[in-house]
PDB file of C-alpha atoms in Angstrom:
ATOM      1  CA  MET A   2      42.183  56.015-211.403  1.00  0.00           C
ATOM      2  CA  VAL A   3      44.263  58.824-212.316  1.00  0.00           C
ATOM      3  CA  ASN A   4      41.315  61.060-213.199  1.00  0.00           C
ATOM      4  CA  GLN A   5      39.531  60.198-209.462  1.00  0.00           C
ATOM      5  CA  LEU A   6      42.444  61.366-208.247  1.00  0.00           C
ATOM      6  CA  LYS A   7      43.107  64.723-209.554  1.00  0.00           C
ATOM      7  CA  ASN A   8      38.992  64.607-209.688  1.00  0.00           C
ATOM      8  CA  ALA A   9      39.136  64.884-205.475  1.00  0.00           C
ATOM      9  CA  LEU A  10      42.052  67.182-205.753  1.00  0.00           C
ATOM     10  CA  LEU A  11      40.094  69.510-207.771  1.00  0.00           C
ATOM     11  CA  ALA A  12      37.338  69.212-205.534  1.00  0.00           C
ATOM     12  CA  GLY A  13      39.483  69.639-202.575  1.00  0.00           C
ATOM     13  CA  LEU A  14      40.639  72.681-203.862  1.00  0.00           C
ATOM     14  CA  GLY A  15      37.173  74.065-204.567  1.00  0.00           C
ATOM     15  CA  SER A  16      35.598  73.177-201.462  1.00  0.00           C
ATOM     16  CA  ALA A  17      38.370  75.698-199.656  1.00  0.00           C
ATOM     17  CA  ALA A  18      37.255  78.749-202.291  1.00  0.00           C
ATOM     18  CA  TYR A  19      33.758  78.070-201.889  1.00  0.00           C
ATOM     19  CA  THR A  20      34.582  78.104-197.997  1.00  0.00           C
ATOM     20  CA  TYR A  21      36.325  81.003-198.311  1.00  0.00           C
ATOM     21  CA  GLU A  22      33.484  82.773-199.957  1.00  0.00           C
ATOM     22  CA  LYS A  23      30.293  81.573-197.850  1.00  0.00           C
ATOM     23  CA  ALA A  24      32.936  82.977-195.249  1.00  0.00           C
ATOM     24  CA  SER A  25      33.038  85.978-197.011  1.00  0.00           C
ATOM     25  CA  LYS A  26      29.224  86.670-197.017  1.00  0.00           C
ATOM     26  CA  VAL A  27      29.146  85.813-193.333  1.00  0.00           C
ATOM     27  CA  ILE A  28      31.231  88.494-192.637  1.00  0.00           C
ATOM     28  CA  ASP A  29      30.119  90.994-194.484  1.00  0.00           C
ATOM     29  CA  GLU A  30      26.032  89.999-193.562  1.00  0.00           C
ATOM     30  CA  MET A  31      27.412  90.670-190.220  1.00  0.00           C
ATOM     31  CA  VAL A  32      28.736  94.046-190.760  1.00  0.00           C
ATOM     32  CA  VAL A  33      25.513  94.558-192.778  1.00  0.00           C
ATOM     33  CA  LYS A  34      23.814  94.290-190.225  1.00  0.00           C
ATOM     34  CA  GLY A  35      26.075  95.505-187.028  1.00  0.00           C
ATOM     35  CA  LYS A  36      26.742  92.639-185.678  1.00  0.00           C
ATOM     36  CA  LEU A  37      30.448  93.594-186.476  1.00  0.00           C
ATOM     37  CA  THR A  38      32.653  96.351-186.976  1.00  0.00           C
ATOM     38  CA  LEU A  39      33.721  97.169-189.979  1.00  0.00           C
ATOM     39  CA  GLU A  40      37.641  96.756-188.767  1.00  0.00           C
ATOM     40  CA  GLU A  41      36.533  93.644-187.494  1.00  0.00           C
ATOM     41  CA  GLY A  42      35.074  92.217-190.122  1.00  0.00           C
ATOM     42  CA  LYS A  43      37.707  93.238-192.308  1.00  0.00           C
ATOM     43  CA  GLU A  44      40.373  92.065-189.489  1.00  0.00           C
ATOM     44  CA  LEU A  45      38.533  88.450-189.734  1.00  0.00           C
ATOM     45  CA  SER A  46      38.335  88.329-193.587  1.00  0.00           C
ATOM     46  CA  GLN A  47      42.471  89.213-193.597  1.00  0.00           C
ATOM     47  CA  GLU A  48      42.602  86.269-190.988  1.00  0.00           C
ATOM     48  CA  LEU A  49      40.284  83.841-193.093  1.00  0.00           C
ATOM     49  CA  LYS A  50      42.299  84.560-196.272  1.00  0.00           C
ATOM     50  CA  LYS A  51      45.570  84.084-194.000  1.00  0.00           C
ATOM     51  CA  ASN A  52      45.155  80.733-192.809  1.00  0.00           C
ATOM     52  CA  ILE A  53      43.723  79.248-196.313  1.00  0.00           C
ATOM     53  CA  THR A  54      46.882  80.808-197.674  1.00  0.00           C
ATOM     54  CA  GLU A  55      49.298  78.939-195.147  1.00  0.00           C
ATOM     55  CA  LYS A  56      47.037  75.736-195.579  1.00  0.00           C
ATOM     56  CA  GLY A  57      47.693  76.233-199.699  1.00  0.00           C
ATOM     57  CA  GLU A  58      51.441  76.267-199.216  1.00  0.00           C
ATOM     58  CA  LYS A  59      51.031  73.480-197.337  1.00  0.00           C
ATOM     59  CA  ILE A  60      49.910  71.230-199.947  1.00  0.00           C
ATOM     60  CA  ARG A  61      52.524  69.868-202.300  1.00  0.00           C
ATOM     61  CA  PRO A  62      52.324  68.496-205.747  1.00  0.00           C
ATOM     62  CA  VAL A  63      51.251  65.224-206.567  1.00  0.00           C
ATOM     63  CA  THR A  64      53.582  64.148-208.187  1.00  0.00           C
ATOM     64  CA  LYS A  65      53.498  60.122-210.629  1.00  0.00           C
ATOM     65  CA  ASP A  66      55.411  59.257-207.978  1.00  0.00           C
ATOM     66  CA  ASP A  67      53.362  59.414-205.509  1.00  0.00           C
ATOM     67  CA  ILE A  68      50.428  58.223-207.457  1.00  0.00           C
ATOM     68  CA  ALA A  69      52.088  55.293-207.948  1.00  0.00           C
ATOM     69  CA  ASP A  70      52.402  54.889-204.454  1.00  0.00           C
ATOM     70  CA  ILE A  71      49.245  55.044-203.549  1.00  0.00           C
ATOM     71  CA  LEU A  72      48.201  52.691-206.749  1.00  0.00           C
ATOM     72  CA  GLU A  73      50.603  50.107-205.242  1.00  0.00           C
ATOM     73  CA  SER A  74      49.350  50.894-201.746  1.00  0.00           C
ATOM     74  CA  THR A  75      45.610  49.841-202.596  1.00  0.00           C
ATOM     75  CA  ASN A  76      46.966  46.326-203.716  1.00  0.00           C
ATOM     76  CA  PHE A  77      45.183  46.536-207.196  1.00  0.00           C
ATOM     77  CA  ALA A  78      45.690  44.433-210.244  1.00  0.00           C
ATOM     78  CA  THR A  79      48.154  45.564-212.455  1.00  0.00           C
ATOM     79  CA  LYS A  80      46.990  45.870-216.430  1.00  0.00           C
ATOM     80  CA  ASP A  81      50.310  43.085-216.775  1.00  0.00           C
ATOM     81  CA  GLU A  82      48.362  41.399-213.810  1.00  0.00           C
ATOM     82  CA  ILE A  83      45.128  41.330-215.333  1.00  0.00           C
ATOM     83  CA  ILE A  84      46.610  40.602-218.817  1.00  0.00           C
ATOM     84  CA  ASP A  85      47.946  37.484-217.268  1.00  0.00           C
ATOM     85  CA  ILE A  86      44.348  36.519-216.109  1.00  0.00           C
ATOM     86  CA  LYS A  87      42.871  36.889-219.051  1.00  0.00           C
ATOM     87  CA  ASN A  88      45.623  34.819-220.735  1.00  0.00           C
ATOM     88  CA  ARG A  89      45.338  31.919-218.482  1.00  0.00           C
ATOM     89  CA  LEU A  90      41.303  32.272-218.402  1.00  0.00           C
ATOM     90  CA  ALA A  91      41.690  31.643-222.123  1.00  0.00           C
ATOM     91  CA  LYS A  92      44.020  28.609-221.971  1.00  0.00           C
ATOM     92  CA  LEU A  93      41.363  26.885-219.493  1.00  0.00           C
ATOM     93  CA  GLU A  94      38.052  27.652-221.388  1.00  0.00           C
ATOM     94  CA  GLU A  95      40.477  26.048-224.658  1.00  0.00           C
ATOM     95  CA  LYS A  96      41.148  22.920-222.720  1.00  0.00           C
ATOM     96  CA  LEU A  97      37.920  22.476-221.483  1.00  0.00           C
ATOM     97  CA  LEU A  98      36.504  22.904-225.001  1.00  0.00           C
TER      98      LEU A  98
END
C-alpha cells in the first residue's frame, strides 16, 4: 500500500514536469511560427515556471503519520486483525474435522 502511495505521488510529480515540458514546447513552436513574439514567449514561459514553483511550494512531504491516518480512514484490516481472523478460521476448521 505504501508503494502505491509513493507511486501515486511520483506520478503526480512526473505529470507536472511533463506538463511543463509540453507547454514550453508549445510556446517555443508558437514563437517560431510567429504567433508569439520572443518576449511574449519568454514571459509565458516564466509565468508557467512561476506557477509550477508556487504550487510545488504548497505541497508538503507526506509523513508516516499522514499515511497511517489515510490507511485508518480507509477502514482496511490491520495485519493483526488478519492474523486473528486466520487463527479463528483455523480453530473452526479443526472443530469441523
